[in-house]
Short mmCIF file of C-alpha atoms in Angstrom, two decimals:
data_model
loop_
_atom_site.label_atom_id
_atom_site.label_comp_id
_atom_site.label_asym_id
_atom_site.label_seq_id
_atom_site.Cartn_x
_atom_site.Cartn_y
_atom_site.Cartn_z
CA MET A 17 49.58 95.65 89.18
CA LEU A 18 51.37 98.34 87.12
CA THR A 19 54.27 96.18 85.97
CA ASN A 20 55.82 97.51 82.76
CA ILE A 21 53.11 100.16 82.40
CA HIS A 22 54.63 103.37 81.03
CA ILE A 23 53.31 106.59 82.55
CA ASP A 24 54.06 110.19 81.56
CA ILE A 25 53.37 112.89 84.14
CA LEU A 26 52.94 115.88 81.88
CA LEU A 27 53.34 119.36 83.39
CA PRO A 28 53.47 122.84 81.84
CA ILE A 29 55.92 124.27 84.38
CA GLY A 30 57.50 123.23 87.69
CA GLY A 31 59.65 124.41 90.55
CA GLN A 32 58.93 124.38 94.26
CA GLY A 33 55.44 123.97 95.62
CA GLY A 34 52.53 121.70 96.40
CA VAL A 35 52.10 120.12 92.94
CA GLU A 36 55.78 119.24 92.79
CA ASN A 37 55.71 117.75 96.29
CA VAL A 38 52.74 115.55 95.36
CA VAL A 39 54.41 114.37 92.15
CA ASN A 40 57.55 113.50 94.12
CA LYS A 41 55.48 111.25 96.38
CA ILE A 42 53.20 109.60 93.86
CA ALA A 43 55.67 108.95 91.02
CA PRO A 44 58.25 107.00 93.08
CA TYR A 45 55.42 104.91 94.55
CA LEU A 46 54.15 104.05 91.07
CA GLN A 47 57.67 102.99 90.15
CA LYS A 48 57.76 100.67 93.16
CA GLN A 49 54.56 99.11 91.81
CA GLY A 50 56.42 98.26 88.59
CA ALA A 51 55.52 101.26 86.43
CA CYS A 52 58.00 103.15 84.28
CA VAL A 53 57.45 106.83 85.05
CA ARG A 54 58.68 109.88 83.15
CA VAL A 55 58.17 113.44 84.35
CA VAL A 56 57.81 115.61 81.25
CA GLN A 57 57.89 119.37 81.83
CA PHE A 58 57.39 121.78 78.96
CA VAL A 59 59.06 124.96 80.21
CA TRP A 60 62.01 124.56 82.56
CA ALA A 61 63.66 127.38 84.53
CA GLY A 62 66.64 125.30 85.70
CA ILE A 63 65.15 124.26 89.06
CA HIS A 64 66.00 120.64 89.86
CA TRP A 65 62.88 119.67 91.78
CA VAL A 66 62.23 116.12 90.58
CA HIS A 67 63.00 113.14 92.86
CA GLU A 68 66.36 111.58 92.00
CA SER A 69 64.72 108.22 91.19
CA LEU A 70 62.62 109.71 88.37
CA ALA A 71 63.41 110.21 84.71
CA PHE A 72 63.00 113.94 84.04
CA TYR A 73 62.59 115.46 80.59
CA PRO A 74 62.41 119.26 80.34
CA LEU A 75 61.41 120.09 76.77
CA VAL A 76 62.18 123.82 76.62
CA ASN A 77 64.90 125.50 78.64
CA ASP A 78 64.56 129.15 77.66
CA GLY A 79 61.31 130.14 79.38
CA GLY A 80 58.88 132.41 77.59
CA GLU A 81 55.31 131.79 76.43
CA TYR A 82 54.30 129.11 73.95
CA SER A 83 51.16 128.43 71.96
CA SER A 84 49.26 125.17 72.28
CA GLU A 85 50.45 124.29 68.77
CA GLN A 86 54.07 124.67 69.85
CA LEU A 87 53.49 122.55 72.97
CA ILE A 88 51.86 119.85 70.84
CA GLY A 89 54.84 119.90 68.52
CA HIS A 90 57.31 119.53 71.40
CA TYR A 91 55.46 116.61 72.98
CA THR A 92 54.91 114.86 69.65
CA GLY A 93 58.63 115.11 68.96
CA PHE A 94 59.44 113.80 72.43
CA MET A 95 57.25 110.73 72.04
CA THR A 96 58.58 110.11 68.53
CA HIS A 97 62.09 109.75 69.94
CA GLN A 98 61.38 108.41 73.45
CA GLY A 99 58.31 106.28 72.85
CA LYS A 100 54.61 106.55 73.66
CA PRO A 101 53.36 105.84 77.21
CA ASP A 102 50.35 103.74 78.21
CA ILE A 103 48.98 106.51 80.45
CA ILE A 104 49.41 110.28 80.32
CA LEU A 105 48.67 112.13 83.55
CA ALA A 106 47.88 115.59 82.17
CA THR A 107 48.81 117.48 85.31
CA ALA A 108 47.71 120.94 86.46
CA TRP A 109 46.41 122.91 83.45
CA PRO A 110 43.44 121.42 81.55
CA LEU A 111 45.31 122.59 78.45
CA MET A 112 47.70 119.68 79.03
CA THR A 113 44.84 117.31 78.15
CA LEU A 114 44.44 118.96 74.73
CA VAL A 115 48.20 118.81 74.18
CA ALA A 116 48.27 115.11 75.09
CA GLN A 117 45.34 114.22 72.82
CA GLU A 118 46.55 116.14 69.78
CA SER A 119 50.09 114.78 70.18
CA LEU A 120 48.76 111.22 70.25
CA LYS A 121 46.68 111.89 67.12
CA ARG A 122 49.80 112.96 65.25
CA LEU A 123 51.65 109.83 66.31
CA ASN A 124 48.73 107.56 65.38
CA LYS A 125 50.35 104.60 67.12
CA GLY A 126 48.21 102.38 69.34
CA THR A 127 46.17 103.41 72.34
CA CYS A 128 46.99 105.53 75.37
CA LYS A 129 44.78 106.62 78.25
CA ILE A 130 44.70 110.32 79.15
CA ILE A 131 43.87 111.26 82.74
CA SER A 132 43.37 114.94 83.58
CA TRP A 133 44.74 115.82 86.99
CA PRO A 134 43.93 119.50 87.71
CA HIS A 135 45.42 121.03 90.86
CA GLN A 136 43.51 124.30 90.88
CA SER A 137 39.97 125.57 90.49
CA ILE A 138 38.70 124.87 86.96
CA ASP A 139 37.19 128.36 86.82
CA VAL A 140 40.58 129.88 87.62
CA TYR A 141 42.30 127.83 84.93
CA ALA A 142 39.68 128.93 82.40
CA SER A 143 39.92 132.60 83.35
CA THR A 144 43.72 132.60 82.98
CA GLY A 145 43.76 130.95 79.56
CA CYS A 146 44.92 127.53 80.77
CA GLY A 147 41.81 125.68 79.61
CA GLY A 148 38.58 124.67 81.23
CA MET A 149 35.87 122.03 81.04
CA GLU A 150 36.08 121.78 77.25
CA TYR A 151 39.61 120.34 77.55
CA LEU A 152 38.88 118.10 80.53
CA ALA A 153 36.14 116.50 78.42
CA LEU A 154 38.84 115.17 76.08
CA SER A 155 40.26 112.85 78.74
CA ASP A 156 39.44 109.24 79.54
CA ALA A 157 39.12 110.10 83.23
CA ILE A 158 39.64 112.99 85.63
CA PHE A 159 41.30 112.99 89.04
CA ALA A 160 39.65 115.70 91.18
CA LEU A 161 41.17 116.91 94.44
CA ASN A 162 37.96 117.93 96.16
CA GLN A 163 34.21 117.38 96.15
CA LYS A 164 33.41 120.78 94.63
CA THR A 165 35.55 120.05 91.56
CA TYR A 166 34.00 116.60 91.31
CA ASN A 167 30.48 118.07 91.42
CA MET A 168 31.31 120.74 88.81
CA ILE A 169 32.67 118.15 86.39
CA LYS A 170 29.69 115.83 86.88
CA ALA A 171 27.26 118.73 86.39
CA HIS A 172 28.98 119.51 83.09
CA ASN A 173 29.06 115.87 81.96
CA LYS A 174 27.32 113.28 84.14
CA ASP A 175 28.86 110.41 82.15
CA CYS A 176 32.43 111.56 82.73
CA LYS A 177 34.62 109.16 84.74
CA VAL A 178 35.78 111.15 87.79
CA PHE A 179 37.74 109.97 90.82
CA ILE A 180 38.38 111.99 93.97
CA VAL A 181 42.06 111.61 94.76
CA LYS A 182 43.73 113.06 97.83
CA ASN A 183 47.14 114.61 98.26
CA PRO A 184 49.30 112.14 100.22
CA VAL A 185 50.79 113.23 103.55
CA ASN A 186 53.61 111.36 105.27
CA PHE A 187 52.52 111.60 108.91
CA THR A 188 55.95 110.42 110.10
CA GLN A 189 57.38 113.68 108.70
CA CYS A 190 54.73 115.70 110.53
CA PRO A 191 55.42 115.14 114.24
CA ILE A 192 52.47 116.36 116.26
CA GLN A 193 53.05 119.68 117.99
CA PRO A 194 52.10 120.34 121.63
CA ALA A 195 49.08 122.45 122.43
CA TRP A 196 49.52 126.16 121.79
CA ILE A 197 50.75 128.18 124.78
CA THR A 198 48.75 131.38 124.50
CA LYS A 199 51.53 133.68 125.70
CA ASP A 200 53.58 132.82 122.59
CA ARG A 201 51.78 133.98 119.46
CA THR A 202 53.36 132.75 116.22
CA LEU A 203 51.73 132.28 112.83
CA LEU A 204 53.15 130.14 110.04
CA PHE A 205 52.73 130.46 106.27
CA VAL A 206 54.18 127.86 103.90
CA GLY A 207 53.82 128.31 100.16
CA ARG A 208 54.84 130.25 97.12
CA LEU A 209 55.02 134.00 97.63
CA ALA A 210 52.70 134.68 94.71
CA ALA A 211 49.90 137.18 94.15
CA GLN A 212 47.07 134.63 94.56
CA LYS A 213 48.31 133.74 98.07
CA ARG A 214 47.55 137.29 99.29
CA VAL A 215 50.24 137.29 101.96
CA ASP A 216 49.72 141.06 102.06
CA ILE A 217 46.38 140.42 103.82
CA ILE A 218 48.19 138.38 106.48
CA LEU A 219 50.78 141.14 106.99
CA GLU A 220 48.03 143.76 107.35
CA ALA A 221 46.25 141.59 109.92
CA VAL A 222 49.45 141.19 111.95
CA SER A 223 49.81 144.99 111.99
CA LEU A 224 46.13 145.48 112.96
CA ALA A 225 46.02 142.91 115.78
CA LYS A 226 46.04 144.38 119.29
CA ASP A 227 48.47 141.73 120.52
CA THR A 228 51.93 141.19 119.08
CA TRP A 229 52.00 138.22 116.71
CA LYS A 230 55.06 136.84 114.99
CA LEU A 231 54.77 135.56 111.41
CA ILE A 232 57.13 133.02 109.86
CA LEU A 233 57.03 132.90 106.05
CA ILE A 234 58.48 129.76 104.44
CA GLY A 235 58.65 130.00 100.67
CA GLU A 236 59.94 131.99 97.74
CA GLY A 237 58.33 133.74 94.81
CA GLU A 238 57.89 136.82 92.67
CA GLU A 239 56.07 138.78 95.41
CA GLU A 240 58.86 138.52 97.98
CA GLY A 241 60.35 141.98 97.33
CA THR A 242 56.94 143.66 97.39
CA LEU A 243 56.04 141.90 100.64
CA GLN A 244 59.30 142.95 102.28
CA GLU A 245 58.51 146.56 101.34
CA LEU A 246 55.06 146.20 102.89
CA VAL A 247 56.58 144.86 106.11
CA ARG A 248 58.71 147.98 106.36
CA PHE A 249 55.73 150.23 105.51
CA LEU A 250 53.64 148.60 108.27
CA HIS A 251 56.55 148.81 110.75
CA ILE A 252 56.39 145.11 111.64
CA GLU A 253 60.00 144.24 110.77
CA ARG A 254 60.56 142.69 114.21
CA GLN A 255 57.53 140.43 113.85
CA VAL A 256 57.99 138.95 110.36
CA TYR A 257 60.64 136.41 109.34
CA PHE A 258 61.31 135.47 105.70
CA MET A 259 62.87 132.01 105.87
CA GLY A 260 63.11 131.11 102.18
CA TRP A 261 62.26 127.63 100.94
CA ILE A 262 62.60 124.70 103.37
CA ASP A 263 61.97 121.20 101.97
CA ASN A 264 60.25 119.79 105.05
CA PRO A 265 59.57 122.52 107.61
CA TRP A 266 57.33 120.30 109.76
CA GLU A 267 60.30 118.43 111.22
CA THR A 268 61.99 121.63 112.42
CA ILE A 269 59.25 124.09 113.41
CA SER A 270 57.97 124.46 116.96
CA GLY A 271 55.87 126.83 119.03
CA ILE A 272 53.44 127.58 116.19
CA SER A 273 50.02 128.90 117.22
CA ALA A 274 48.33 128.48 113.84
CA PHE A 275 48.93 128.02 110.13
CA VAL A 276 47.51 130.97 108.19
CA MET A 277 46.29 131.40 104.63
CA ALA A 278 44.69 134.29 102.74
CA SER A 279 44.47 132.87 99.22
CA ASP A 280 41.99 134.19 96.67
CA TYR A 281 41.67 130.64 95.32
CA GLU A 282 43.05 127.16 95.94
CA CYS A 283 42.09 123.59 95.15
CA LEU A 284 43.43 121.71 98.16
CA PRO A 285 46.71 123.13 99.52
CA LEU A 286 49.05 120.37 100.67
CA SER A 287 50.71 122.64 103.26
CA ALA A 288 47.39 123.11 105.09
CA ILE A 289 46.88 119.34 105.29
CA GLU A 290 50.44 118.87 106.57
CA SER A 291 49.84 121.57 109.17
CA LEU A 292 46.75 119.81 110.50
CA ALA A 293 48.65 116.50 110.48
CA SER A 294 51.19 118.24 112.72
CA GLY A 295 48.43 119.25 115.14
CA ILE A 296 48.51 122.89 114.08
CA PRO A 297 45.12 124.58 113.45
CA VAL A 298 44.50 126.40 110.17
CA ILE A 299 43.12 129.91 109.78
CA SER A 300 42.07 130.44 106.18
CA THR A 301 39.84 132.08 103.64
CA PRO A 302 37.00 129.75 102.53
CA VAL A 303 38.65 128.49 99.35
CA ASP A 304 37.93 125.19 97.59
CA GLY A 305 39.05 122.13 99.51
CA ILE A 306 39.63 124.06 102.73
CA ILE A 307 35.89 124.52 103.32
CA GLU A 308 35.52 120.72 103.14
CA ILE A 309 38.12 120.19 105.87
CA ILE A 310 38.05 123.08 108.33
CA LYS A 311 35.46 122.86 111.09
CA PRO A 312 35.55 126.23 112.87
CA GLY A 313 36.56 125.89 116.50
CA ILE A 314 37.54 122.23 116.04
CA ASN A 315 40.60 122.40 113.77
CA GLY A 316 40.76 126.03 112.71
CA PHE A 317 38.83 129.13 111.69
CA LEU A 318 37.58 130.73 108.45
CA TYR A 319 37.33 134.40 107.48
CA PRO A 320 36.18 136.25 104.32
CA LEU A 321 38.38 136.86 101.29
CA LYS A 322 40.56 139.98 101.39
CA ASP A 323 39.40 140.78 104.95
CA SER A 324 42.51 141.58 106.99
CA ARG A 325 40.35 143.19 109.70
CA ARG A 326 38.42 139.98 110.24
CA LEU A 327 41.63 137.96 110.38
CA ALA A 328 42.99 140.40 112.97
CA ASP A 329 39.79 139.97 114.98
CA ILE A 330 40.31 136.18 115.00
CA LEU A 331 43.89 136.66 116.22
CA ASP A 332 42.70 138.98 118.99
CA ALA A 333 39.96 136.56 120.04
CA MET A 334 42.47 133.70 120.16
CA ALA A 335 44.89 135.77 122.23
CA ASP A 336 42.13 136.79 124.64
CA GLY A 337 40.85 133.22 125.02
CA ILE A 338 37.47 134.11 123.49
CA LEU A 339 37.89 131.57 120.70
CA PRO A 340 38.66 127.97 121.69
CA VAL A 341 42.17 126.67 121.08
CA PRO A 342 41.84 123.64 118.75
CA ALA A 343 43.44 120.54 120.25
CA PRO A 344 46.42 119.07 118.33
CA GLU A 345 44.82 115.64 118.37
CA ALA A 346 41.61 116.98 116.82
CA CYS A 347 43.58 118.73 114.07
CA ARG A 348 45.48 115.56 113.23
CA GLU A 349 42.36 113.39 113.34
CA SER A 350 40.60 115.66 110.83
CA VAL A 351 43.05 114.72 108.05
CA MET A 352 43.72 111.06 108.78
CA ASP A 353 42.23 110.04 105.44
CA PHE A 354 45.12 111.85 103.72
CA GLU A 355 47.64 109.43 105.24
CA GLU A 356 50.17 108.59 102.57
CA THR A 357 50.03 104.78 102.47
CA GLU A 358 46.31 104.54 101.79
CA VAL A 359 46.19 107.52 99.41
CA LEU A 360 49.01 106.14 97.24
CA CYS A 361 47.38 102.71 97.11
CA VAL A 362 44.04 104.19 96.00
CA PHE A 363 45.78 106.36 93.39
CA ALA A 364 47.43 103.30 91.83
CA LYS A 365 44.15 101.34 91.87
CA ASN A 366 42.42 104.21 90.06
CA LEU A 367 45.10 104.15 87.37
CA VAL A 368 44.60 100.42 86.86
CA GLU A 369 40.82 100.89 86.62
CA VAL A 370 41.21 103.54 83.92
CA LEU A 371 43.79 101.45 82.08
CA ASN A 372 41.48 98.41 82.02
CA LYS A 373 38.36 100.41 81.12
#
């Protein structure tokens, strides 16, 4: 199906997080289908995150900021020496689509399909200078992670080829947890400790809740020091545990009451899907993707952005038995269409369809 098809997965940056986890699932699968896959990362900070089976090419090792012209120059030079692929998966930033197209123009050698694969809200990308709809329009097709993104793209250009692709979850690595025992109150957060994740809202809610809740934080990031200071300021040192990065926490965690998020924006966080696959309900702000999955009272609860008081109220209502405790089986059932085998198969079929277009 993909035999001898050369695919570049083109990323601006990389490290530890949801995008990297997805790449490390999809790329090895494509290789098993006969494709030759290269992971090409523009700016590398020395973190070896790529699956050992994959060819990894970091183009710049010294960090810093680079113009689109510089990125185009780097990728053009890479393809000049390493060869041009048949498909470029312009991953994350829409700007990667522009870089791919302009690099191919400079090579002027044969055809290559460009597929944009954004992993965040298009509006957020545009507002942070990472490109928006104008760059996505340069691609041959777009892989969207949720219905809202799909609808936005189609509203901008109804003739654009758009596929909804899901993030694959290996259910065998997400053993289902037993039903929550209400006397033990433990929240779990998994993700990068970055400003957009608003972990400070979660900490404030833990301090405001009438009952004592523990919070386990799995992840690393630039906000870690600030968050540790806030824990001390709120006097909740005995309730909060910074665990650092753990590759697959779902095989080791137990006794979790709920997975919690407070993000200002997301596209479709893989950790939330993995939590539900493990039978753990999700409490979250109504960000993209999440609002298409969470059914309040069935597999989790939603609360307004930046509202630590409302999150604390949900925790109190759960502790008091006022809110229903979502059943593990219902949580798992709600994300069954993210099961890895089917998602990977559909992803590969979409690539073939674009290639043969």
